[in-house]
XYZ file of C-alpha atoms in Angstrom:
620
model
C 88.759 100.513 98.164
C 91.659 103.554 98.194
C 92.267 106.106 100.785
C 90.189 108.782 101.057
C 91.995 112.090 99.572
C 91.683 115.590 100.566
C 89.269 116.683 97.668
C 89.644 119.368 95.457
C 87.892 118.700 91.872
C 86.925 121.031 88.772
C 83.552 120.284 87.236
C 82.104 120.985 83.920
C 79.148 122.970 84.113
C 77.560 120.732 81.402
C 77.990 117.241 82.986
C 79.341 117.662 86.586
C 81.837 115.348 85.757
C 85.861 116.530 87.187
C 87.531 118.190 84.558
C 90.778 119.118 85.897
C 92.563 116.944 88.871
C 92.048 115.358 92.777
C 94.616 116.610 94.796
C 95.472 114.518 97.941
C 97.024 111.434 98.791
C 97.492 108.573 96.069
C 94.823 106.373 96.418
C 97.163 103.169 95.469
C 96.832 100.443 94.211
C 94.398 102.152 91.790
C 96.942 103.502 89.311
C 100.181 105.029 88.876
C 99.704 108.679 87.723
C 101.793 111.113 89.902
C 101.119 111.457 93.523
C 98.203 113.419 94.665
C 97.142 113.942 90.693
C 94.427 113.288 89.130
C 95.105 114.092 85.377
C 92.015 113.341 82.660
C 88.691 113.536 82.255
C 88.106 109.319 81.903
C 90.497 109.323 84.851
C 88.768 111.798 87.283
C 85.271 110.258 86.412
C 86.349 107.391 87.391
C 87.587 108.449 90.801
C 84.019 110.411 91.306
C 82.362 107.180 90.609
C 84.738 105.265 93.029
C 84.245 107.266 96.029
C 80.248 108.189 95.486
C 80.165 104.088 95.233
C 82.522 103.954 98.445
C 79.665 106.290 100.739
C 76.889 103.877 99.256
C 78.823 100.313 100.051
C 79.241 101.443 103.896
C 75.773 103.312 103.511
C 74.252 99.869 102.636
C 76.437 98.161 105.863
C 73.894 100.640 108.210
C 70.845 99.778 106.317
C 70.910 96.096 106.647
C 71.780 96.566 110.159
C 68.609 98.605 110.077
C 66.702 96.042 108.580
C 67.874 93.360 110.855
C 67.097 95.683 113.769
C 63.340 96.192 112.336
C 63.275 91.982 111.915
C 64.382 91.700 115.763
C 62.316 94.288 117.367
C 58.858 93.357 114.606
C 59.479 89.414 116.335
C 59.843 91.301 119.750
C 56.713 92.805 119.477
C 54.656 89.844 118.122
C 56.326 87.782 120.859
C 55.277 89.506 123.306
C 51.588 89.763 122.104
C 51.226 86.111 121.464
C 51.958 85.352 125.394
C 48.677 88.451 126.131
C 45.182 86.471 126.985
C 43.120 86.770 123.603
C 39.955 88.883 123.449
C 37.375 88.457 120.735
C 37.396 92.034 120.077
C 38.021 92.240 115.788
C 41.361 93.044 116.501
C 42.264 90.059 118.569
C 40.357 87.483 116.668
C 42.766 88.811 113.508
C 45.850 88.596 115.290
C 44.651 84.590 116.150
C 43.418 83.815 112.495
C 46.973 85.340 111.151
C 48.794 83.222 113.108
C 46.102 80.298 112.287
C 47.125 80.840 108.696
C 51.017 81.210 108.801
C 51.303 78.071 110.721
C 49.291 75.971 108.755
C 50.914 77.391 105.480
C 55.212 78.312 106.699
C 54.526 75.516 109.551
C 55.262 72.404 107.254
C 58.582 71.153 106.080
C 59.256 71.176 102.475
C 57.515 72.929 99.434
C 57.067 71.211 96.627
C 60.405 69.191 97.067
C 62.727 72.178 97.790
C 64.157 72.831 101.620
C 63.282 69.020 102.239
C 64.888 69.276 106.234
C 63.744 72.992 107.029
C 60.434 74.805 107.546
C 58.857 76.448 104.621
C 59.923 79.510 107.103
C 62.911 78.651 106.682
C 62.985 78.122 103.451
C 61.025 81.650 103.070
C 63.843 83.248 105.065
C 66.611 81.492 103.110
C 64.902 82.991 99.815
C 64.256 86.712 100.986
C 67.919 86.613 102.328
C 69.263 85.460 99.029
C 66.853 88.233 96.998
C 68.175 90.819 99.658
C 72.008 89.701 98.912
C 71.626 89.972 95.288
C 70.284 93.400 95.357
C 72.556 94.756 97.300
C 75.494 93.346 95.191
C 74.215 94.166 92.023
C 71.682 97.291 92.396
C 73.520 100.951 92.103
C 76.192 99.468 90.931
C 78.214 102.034 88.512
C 78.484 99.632 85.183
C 81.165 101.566 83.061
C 84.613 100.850 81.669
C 87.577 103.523 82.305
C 90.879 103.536 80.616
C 93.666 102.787 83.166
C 96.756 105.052 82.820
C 99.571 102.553 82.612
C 101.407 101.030 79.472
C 100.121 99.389 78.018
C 96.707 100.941 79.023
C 94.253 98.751 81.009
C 91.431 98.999 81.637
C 89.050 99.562 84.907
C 85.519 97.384 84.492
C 82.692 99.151 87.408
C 81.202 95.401 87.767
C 83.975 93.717 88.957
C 85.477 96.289 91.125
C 82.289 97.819 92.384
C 80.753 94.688 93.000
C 83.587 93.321 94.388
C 83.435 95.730 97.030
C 79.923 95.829 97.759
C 80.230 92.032 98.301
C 83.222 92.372 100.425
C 81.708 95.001 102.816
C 78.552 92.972 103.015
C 80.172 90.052 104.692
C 81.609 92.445 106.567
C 78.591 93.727 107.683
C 77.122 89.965 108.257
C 80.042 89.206 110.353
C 78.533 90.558 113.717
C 75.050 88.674 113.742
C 76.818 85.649 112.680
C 78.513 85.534 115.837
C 75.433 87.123 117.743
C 73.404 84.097 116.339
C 76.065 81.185 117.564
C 75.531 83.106 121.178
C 74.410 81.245 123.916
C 74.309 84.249 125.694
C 72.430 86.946 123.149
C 70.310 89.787 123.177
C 68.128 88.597 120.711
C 66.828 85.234 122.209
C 66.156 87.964 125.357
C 63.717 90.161 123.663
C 62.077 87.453 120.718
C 61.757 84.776 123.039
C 63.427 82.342 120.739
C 66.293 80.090 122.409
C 69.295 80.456 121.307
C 69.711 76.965 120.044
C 67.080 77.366 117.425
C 68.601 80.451 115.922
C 71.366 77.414 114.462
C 69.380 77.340 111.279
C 70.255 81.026 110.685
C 73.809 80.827 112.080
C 74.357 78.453 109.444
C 72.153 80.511 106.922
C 74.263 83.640 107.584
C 77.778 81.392 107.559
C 76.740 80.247 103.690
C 76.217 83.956 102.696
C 79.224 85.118 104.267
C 81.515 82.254 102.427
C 79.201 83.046 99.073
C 80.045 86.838 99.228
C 83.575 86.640 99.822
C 84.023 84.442 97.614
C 82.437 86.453 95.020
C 84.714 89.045 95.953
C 87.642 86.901 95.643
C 86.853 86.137 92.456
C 85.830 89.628 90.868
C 88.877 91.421 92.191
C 90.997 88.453 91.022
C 89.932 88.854 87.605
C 90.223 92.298 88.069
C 93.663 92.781 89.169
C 94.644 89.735 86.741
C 93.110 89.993 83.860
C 92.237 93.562 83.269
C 95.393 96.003 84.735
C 98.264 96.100 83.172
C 100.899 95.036 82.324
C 100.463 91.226 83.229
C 101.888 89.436 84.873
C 103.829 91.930 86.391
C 100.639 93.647 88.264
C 99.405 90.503 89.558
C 102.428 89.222 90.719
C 103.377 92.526 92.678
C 99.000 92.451 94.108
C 100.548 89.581 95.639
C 103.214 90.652 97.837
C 100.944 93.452 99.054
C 99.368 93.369 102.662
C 96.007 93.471 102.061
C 95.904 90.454 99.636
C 98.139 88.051 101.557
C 95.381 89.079 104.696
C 92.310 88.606 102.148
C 93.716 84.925 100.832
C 94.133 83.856 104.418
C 90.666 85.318 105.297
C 89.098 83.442 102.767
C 91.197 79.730 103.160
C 90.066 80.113 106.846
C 86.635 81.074 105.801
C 86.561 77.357 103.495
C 87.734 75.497 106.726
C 84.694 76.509 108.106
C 82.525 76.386 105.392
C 83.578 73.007 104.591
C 84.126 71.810 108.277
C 80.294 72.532 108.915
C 78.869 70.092 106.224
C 76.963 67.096 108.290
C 78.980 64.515 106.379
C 82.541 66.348 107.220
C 81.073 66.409 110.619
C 80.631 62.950 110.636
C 83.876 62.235 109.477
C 86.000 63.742 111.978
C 83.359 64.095 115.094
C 81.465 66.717 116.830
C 83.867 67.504 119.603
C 86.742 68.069 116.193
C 84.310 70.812 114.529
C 83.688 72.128 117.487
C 86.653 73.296 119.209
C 88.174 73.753 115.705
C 84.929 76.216 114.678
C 85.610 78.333 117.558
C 89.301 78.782 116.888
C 89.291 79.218 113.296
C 86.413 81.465 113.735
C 88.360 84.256 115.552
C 91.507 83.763 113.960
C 89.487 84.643 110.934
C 88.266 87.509 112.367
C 91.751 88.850 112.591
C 92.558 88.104 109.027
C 89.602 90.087 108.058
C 90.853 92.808 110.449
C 94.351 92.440 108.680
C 92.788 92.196 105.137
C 91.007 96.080 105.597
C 91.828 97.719 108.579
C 89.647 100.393 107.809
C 86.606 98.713 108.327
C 87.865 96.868 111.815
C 85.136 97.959 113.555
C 82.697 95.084 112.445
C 85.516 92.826 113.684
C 85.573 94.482 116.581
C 81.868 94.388 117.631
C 82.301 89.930 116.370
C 85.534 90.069 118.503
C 83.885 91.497 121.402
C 80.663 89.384 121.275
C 82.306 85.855 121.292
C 84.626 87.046 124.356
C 81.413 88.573 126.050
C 79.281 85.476 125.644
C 82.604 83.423 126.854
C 83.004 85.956 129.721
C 78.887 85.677 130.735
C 79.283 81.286 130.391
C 82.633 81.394 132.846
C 80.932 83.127 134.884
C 78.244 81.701 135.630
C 79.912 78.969 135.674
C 82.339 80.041 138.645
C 79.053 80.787 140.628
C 77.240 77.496 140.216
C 80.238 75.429 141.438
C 81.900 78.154 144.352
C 81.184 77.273 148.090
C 81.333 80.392 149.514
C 81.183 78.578 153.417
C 81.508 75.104 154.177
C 78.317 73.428 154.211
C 76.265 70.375 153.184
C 76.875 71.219 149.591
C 80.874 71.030 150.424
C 84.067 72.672 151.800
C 85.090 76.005 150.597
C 85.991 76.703 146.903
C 85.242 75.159 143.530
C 83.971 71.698 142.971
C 82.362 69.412 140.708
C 78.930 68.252 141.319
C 78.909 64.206 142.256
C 76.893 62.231 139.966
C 76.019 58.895 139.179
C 75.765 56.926 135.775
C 73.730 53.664 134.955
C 73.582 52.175 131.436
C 70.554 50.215 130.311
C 70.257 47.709 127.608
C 67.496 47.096 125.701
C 67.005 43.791 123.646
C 68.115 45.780 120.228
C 71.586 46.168 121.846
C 71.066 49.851 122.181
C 72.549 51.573 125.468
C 70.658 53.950 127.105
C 72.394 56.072 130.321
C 70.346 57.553 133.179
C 72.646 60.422 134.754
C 71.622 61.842 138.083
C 73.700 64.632 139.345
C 73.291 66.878 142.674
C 73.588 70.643 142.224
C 72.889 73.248 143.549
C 71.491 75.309 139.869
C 68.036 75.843 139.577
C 66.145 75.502 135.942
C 62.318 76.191 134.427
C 61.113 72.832 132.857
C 62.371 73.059 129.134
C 66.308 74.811 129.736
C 69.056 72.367 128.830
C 72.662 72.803 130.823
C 76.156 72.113 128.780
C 77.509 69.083 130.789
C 81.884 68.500 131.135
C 82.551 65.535 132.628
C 86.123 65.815 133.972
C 86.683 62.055 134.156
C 86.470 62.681 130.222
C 87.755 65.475 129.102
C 87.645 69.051 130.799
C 87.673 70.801 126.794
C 84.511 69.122 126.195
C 80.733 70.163 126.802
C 77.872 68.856 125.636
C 73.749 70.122 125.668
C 71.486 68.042 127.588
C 67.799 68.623 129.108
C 66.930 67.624 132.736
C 64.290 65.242 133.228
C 62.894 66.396 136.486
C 62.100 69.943 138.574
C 64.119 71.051 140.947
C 62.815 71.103 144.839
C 61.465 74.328 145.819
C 63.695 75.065 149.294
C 66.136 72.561 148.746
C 69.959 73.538 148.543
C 70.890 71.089 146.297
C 68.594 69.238 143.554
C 68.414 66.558 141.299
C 69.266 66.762 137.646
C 67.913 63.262 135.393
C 69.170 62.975 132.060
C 68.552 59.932 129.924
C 70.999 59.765 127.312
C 71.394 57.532 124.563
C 75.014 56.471 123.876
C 75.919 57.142 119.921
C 78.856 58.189 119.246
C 81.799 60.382 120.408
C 81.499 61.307 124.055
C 78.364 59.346 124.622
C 79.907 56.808 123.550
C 82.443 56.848 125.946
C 80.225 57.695 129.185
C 78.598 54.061 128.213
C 82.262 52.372 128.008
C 82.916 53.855 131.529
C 79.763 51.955 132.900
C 81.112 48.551 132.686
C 78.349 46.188 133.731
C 74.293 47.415 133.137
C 72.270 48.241 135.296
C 75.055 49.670 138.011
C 75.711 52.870 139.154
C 78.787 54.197 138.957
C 80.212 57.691 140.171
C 80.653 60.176 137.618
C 81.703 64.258 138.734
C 79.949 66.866 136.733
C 80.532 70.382 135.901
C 77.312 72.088 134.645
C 76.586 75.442 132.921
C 73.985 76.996 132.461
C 70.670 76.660 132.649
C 70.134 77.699 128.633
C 66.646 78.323 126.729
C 63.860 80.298 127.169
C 60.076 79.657 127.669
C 58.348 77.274 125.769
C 54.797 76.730 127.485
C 52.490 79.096 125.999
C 50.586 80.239 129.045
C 47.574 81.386 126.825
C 46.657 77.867 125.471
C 43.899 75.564 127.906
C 45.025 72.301 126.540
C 48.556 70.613 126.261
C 49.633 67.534 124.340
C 53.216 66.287 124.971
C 54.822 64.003 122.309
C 57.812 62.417 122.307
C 59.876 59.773 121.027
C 62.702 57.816 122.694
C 65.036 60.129 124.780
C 62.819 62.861 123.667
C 60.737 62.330 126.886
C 63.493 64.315 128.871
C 62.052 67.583 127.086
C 58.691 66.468 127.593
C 58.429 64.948 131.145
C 59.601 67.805 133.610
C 56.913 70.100 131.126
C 54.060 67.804 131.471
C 54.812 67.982 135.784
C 55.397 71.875 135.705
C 51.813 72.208 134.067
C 50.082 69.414 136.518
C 51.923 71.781 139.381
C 50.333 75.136 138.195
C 47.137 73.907 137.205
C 44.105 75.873 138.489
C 40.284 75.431 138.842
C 39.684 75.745 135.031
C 39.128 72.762 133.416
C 42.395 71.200 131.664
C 43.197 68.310 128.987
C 47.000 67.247 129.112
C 48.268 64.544 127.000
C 50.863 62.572 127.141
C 52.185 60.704 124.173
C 55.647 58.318 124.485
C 57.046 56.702 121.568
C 59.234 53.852 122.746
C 60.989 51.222 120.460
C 60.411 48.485 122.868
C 58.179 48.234 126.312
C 61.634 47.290 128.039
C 62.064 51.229 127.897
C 59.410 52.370 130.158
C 61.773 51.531 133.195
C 64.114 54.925 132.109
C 60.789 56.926 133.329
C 58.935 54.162 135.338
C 59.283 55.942 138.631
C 58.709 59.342 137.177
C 55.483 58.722 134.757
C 53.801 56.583 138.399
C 54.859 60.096 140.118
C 52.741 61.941 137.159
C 50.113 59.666 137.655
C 50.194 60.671 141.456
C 50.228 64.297 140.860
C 47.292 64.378 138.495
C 44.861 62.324 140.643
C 45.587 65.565 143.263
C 45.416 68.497 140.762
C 41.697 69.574 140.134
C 40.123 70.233 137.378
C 42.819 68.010 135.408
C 42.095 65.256 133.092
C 45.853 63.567 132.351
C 46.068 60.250 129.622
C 49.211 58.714 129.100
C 49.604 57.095 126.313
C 52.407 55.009 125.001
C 53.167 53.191 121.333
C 55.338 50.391 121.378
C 56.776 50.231 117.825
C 59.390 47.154 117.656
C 57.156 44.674 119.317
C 53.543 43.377 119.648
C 51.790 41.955 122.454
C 53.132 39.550 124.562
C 56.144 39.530 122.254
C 59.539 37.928 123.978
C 60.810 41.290 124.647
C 57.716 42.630 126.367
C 57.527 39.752 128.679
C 61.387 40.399 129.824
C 61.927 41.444 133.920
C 62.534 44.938 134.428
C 64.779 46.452 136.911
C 62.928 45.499 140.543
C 61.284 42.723 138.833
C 57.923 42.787 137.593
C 56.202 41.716 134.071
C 57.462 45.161 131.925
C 54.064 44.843 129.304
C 51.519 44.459 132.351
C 53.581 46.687 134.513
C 53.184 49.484 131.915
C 49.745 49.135 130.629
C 48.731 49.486 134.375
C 50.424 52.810 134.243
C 49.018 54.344 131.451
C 45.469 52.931 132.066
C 45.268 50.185 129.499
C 46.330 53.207 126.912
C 49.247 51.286 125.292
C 49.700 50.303 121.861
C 51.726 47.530 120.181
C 52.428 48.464 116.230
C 54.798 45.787 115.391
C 57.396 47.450 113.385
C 55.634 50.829 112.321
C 55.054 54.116 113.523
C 51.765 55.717 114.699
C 50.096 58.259 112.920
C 51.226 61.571 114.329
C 48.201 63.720 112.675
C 45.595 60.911 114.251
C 47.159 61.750 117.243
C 46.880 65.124 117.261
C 43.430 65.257 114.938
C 42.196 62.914 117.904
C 43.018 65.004 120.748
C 41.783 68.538 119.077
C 38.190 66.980 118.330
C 38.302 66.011 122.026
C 39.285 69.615 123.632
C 37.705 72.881 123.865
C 40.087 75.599 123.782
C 43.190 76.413 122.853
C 45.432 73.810 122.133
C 49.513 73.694 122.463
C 51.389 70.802 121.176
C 55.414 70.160 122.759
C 57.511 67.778 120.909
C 61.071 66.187 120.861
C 62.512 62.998 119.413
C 64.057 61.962 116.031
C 64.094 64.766 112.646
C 61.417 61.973 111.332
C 58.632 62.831 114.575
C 59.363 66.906 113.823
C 58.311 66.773 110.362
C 55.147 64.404 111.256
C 54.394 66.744 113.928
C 54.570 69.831 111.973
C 52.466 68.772 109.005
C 49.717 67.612 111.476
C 49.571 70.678 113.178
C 49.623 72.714 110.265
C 46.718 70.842 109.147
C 44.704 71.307 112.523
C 45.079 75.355 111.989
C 42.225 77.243 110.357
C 42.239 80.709 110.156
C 38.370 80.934 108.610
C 37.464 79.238 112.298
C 39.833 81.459 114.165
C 38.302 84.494 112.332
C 34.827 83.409 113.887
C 36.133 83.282 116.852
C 36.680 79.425 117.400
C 39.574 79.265 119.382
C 39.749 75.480 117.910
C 41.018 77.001 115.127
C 44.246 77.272 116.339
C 46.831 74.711 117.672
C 50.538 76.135 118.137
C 53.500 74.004 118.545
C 57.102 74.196 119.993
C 59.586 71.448 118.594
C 62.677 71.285 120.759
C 65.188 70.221 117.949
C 67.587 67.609 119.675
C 70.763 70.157 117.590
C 72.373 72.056 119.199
């Protein structure tokens, strides 16, 4: 790109095309004619080409900020209709069979081997996004070779340069929802309705087009500047020591870092809390080598600058307000402190620790939000998602937050190495923030099945007790599905799923069923027969919770789509499945929901015909 001159052109009446000279500044780097001179035909078409090509790269910025706009407020809209009772007027039993039909065919992971660990959304997105990049890169682009007035002559070739720029302002132009999308504070999960946490996919989506196009850039102008001016190396050698290249080389090495620093097996290598804190740093310094690299265009850094210190402003502060004592009272003395907590680690027979953290706070939370956890004791730089297990007290100042963790690696790892001995509570201050995520119970459905697999049950518990609290006279199915590697783990929950049990018998109109599958173990297996914390036979103990409806599989999983198949013949009325566990349960899930939806039925009017699910992904 060149500064924009004061124009003044001659055209031939014939072609249109400047015939005599552009006075104004320069436009350097672009040749070395005199200043403010224009002089040939080849020469001042090539300049009218430039700058018409110039309006339409920043003209294309606005429309794909147009087009995301449209995306966000179309979502918006069909958000906000899916949560409106249904009708069977014609226009309501379409809107049902559409959505019948796009979640049995985009609700599945994988098409015919491609995408293997996204959506066939996803996947769709990932396509339409790649179409839309190409053309815009390649589509108006001005294809012709000019003559360059140096000496020797070189020469100037439209693709590289005009492509190179359309690619460059493009990832310009990406740079703001990038950084909108990695948000836990954002607009957009405020009007679509969609957490922030499961925008990830397209954080990372966007990310990989942003390191594509400049990279493509990179590479055109290099070969540009390079190969095709003259005289070499003399031209390349000066592009060097010029500002907006050394800014542009440093963009793009910082731009790598993160590219490369977000693959799962880098992540891996150097941990979570490493690409974390590193992501967020080299993020914004990148910003300000894009900034330095075309000043001209700072304004899309400046709207990514001012969303990560907005969403970092929003977290603080709400931070600051969970943990202030305004007065001294039973939630402590005046000023800022940590919530107390406790920590126990359980052990289960396969060596694998488990940790049940209960902390007091005063934060409230709808059944389904997560909160980002620091444990000072730790590390104060560090902060990790996790989901409460329980509902806070109505009336209560302070209420209690369950987690059930399971120790891997990194930080959870160390929580487990500060519990010493099992089954002992320790003390363990907390800082909290949040609560993060947005509703997840569709409040149109009659019928809810909850599955779950290990820790997943956090997610699933406090959802299953919020419905059981706001149930009302009309007649409602909830199920209850726990997938547990050995019956040793039912004493995480034991207190909590008797307390369900409790609160069903008492809700009207309710039908619960608990059911749990066992899969490490069978019957009256050495591990099922172990003592349990209070003592007590852990296989009869939790068969007489879930009403005889436990299963022993003996080293294989159940069938998620007889699961579900089993409990949609069994209902009448709309049906909403909630899920969280391993990657392996969310891709069982989704195909056997997708195979439960039927828009022919919904069509008709069967409200059968559709079963919607919400699969809380466990990455963050």
């Amino acid at each position: 790109m060149a500064e924009h001159p004061i124009v003044k052109r001659q055209h031939s009446h014939a072609t249109g095309i400047p015939t005599g000279y552009w006075e104004g500044p320069r436009p350097a780097p672009y040749g070395n004619f005199e200043q403010g001179i224009c002089e040939g035909v080849e020469n001042c078409n090539y300049w009218g080409h430039f700058y018409q090509q110039h309006n339409s790269h920043i003209l294309g910025m606005f429309i794909t900020w147009g087009l995301i706009a449209t995306v966000i407020l179309i979502t918006s809209i069909i958000n906000f209709s899916s949560r409106q009772p249904g009708t069977q007027s014609r226009s309501g039993r379409a809107k049902r069979a559409l959505g019948a039909f796009f979640r049995r065919h985009l609700l599945p992971q994988s098409l015919y081997g491609l995408f293997p660990h996204v959506t066939r959304l996803q996947g769709l997105m990932a396509l339409l996004l790649t179409l839309y990049c190409v053309l815009f890169s390649f589509i108006g682009i001005s294809y012709g070779t000019w003559v360059n007035p140096t000496e020797p002559p070189g020469r100037r070739i439209g693709f590289l340069e005009f492509s190179g720029d359309r690619t460059g302002c493009l990832a310009f132009a990406f740079v703001p929802l990038v950084f909108v999308l990695s948000s836990r504070d954002n607009i957009f999960s405020l009007v679509t309705g969609i957490s922030y946490q499961h925008f990830n996919f397209l954080h990372r989506l966007v990310g990989r087009f942003i390191f594509g196009m400049t990279w493509v850039h990179t590479l055109l102008w290099s070969v540009e500047l390079g190969i095709m001016y003259q005289p070499q190396p003399e031209k390349y050698v000066a592009t060097w020591k010029k500002r907006y290249w050394k800014w542009g080389v440093g963009a793009t090495a910082l731009l790598t870092f993160l590219f490369v620093h977000s693959l799962r097996s880098v992540q891996r290598w150097t941990g979570y809390e490493m690409f974390r804190k590193s992501h967020e740093v080299v993020a914004v310094l990148f910003l300000g080598a894009c900034w330095g690299h075309w000043p001209k265009l700072r304004e899309w850094m400046i709207a990514g600058i001012a969303i990560v210190f907005f969403d970092r402003a929003i977290r603080y502060t709400r931070m600051f307000f969970i943990h202030m004592n305004w007065t001294s009272s039973e939630t402590g003395t005046f000023g800022l402190h940590s919530f107390d907590g406790s920590i126990e680690r359980l052990q289960d027979s396969d060596t694998i620790d488990v940790l049940v953290l209960r902390v007091k706070s005063s934060a409230v939370w709808n059944p389904g939000q997560h909160f980002f956890l620091t444990f000072p004791t730790l590390s104060f730089f560090e902060s990790h998602p996790f989901t409460p297990s329980s509902l806070p007290t109505p009336g209560a100042a302070l209420h209690e937050q369950l987690y059930i963790i399971r120790a891997l690696n990194g930080q959870t790892k160390r929580l487990a190495q500060l519990c010493k001995d099992p089954n002992h509570h320790y003390p363990l201050p907390t800082i909290i923030s949040g609560a993060y995520g947005t509703p997840v119970i569709d409040p149109t459905a009659t019928h809810y099945q909850f599955v779950a697999g290990g820790t997943g049950v956090s997610f699933t518990l406090p959802l299953a007790e919020h419905i059981l609290a706001s149930a009302g006279p009309e007649k409602r199915q909830i199920e209850f599905v726990w997938i547990v590697r050995r019956a040793e783990n039912l004493v995480w929950i034991r207190a909590e799923l008797l307390e369900l049990e409790k609160k069903a018998v008492a809700a009207l109109g309710v039908e619960l069923v608990i059911r749990i599958f066992v899969t490490r173990e069978n019957a009256g297996g050495p591990a099922s027969s172990v003592e349990g914390n209070g003592g007590g036979d852990v296989e009869k103990e939790g068969a007489a919770i879930v009403g005889g409806n436990m299963s022993w599989l003996e080293n294989h999983h159940p069938s998620c789509r007889d699961i579900v198949e089993a409990f949609r013949d069994n209902c009448v009325g709309r049906i909403q499945v909630l899920g969280s566990g391993p990657s392996g349960l969310g891709r069982d899930l989704r195909e056997s929901v997708a195979r439960c939806n039927d828009g022919v039925r919904a069509w008709k009017g069967d409200v059968g015909g559709e079963v919607s699910l919400y699969w809380d992904s466990r990455e963050y």
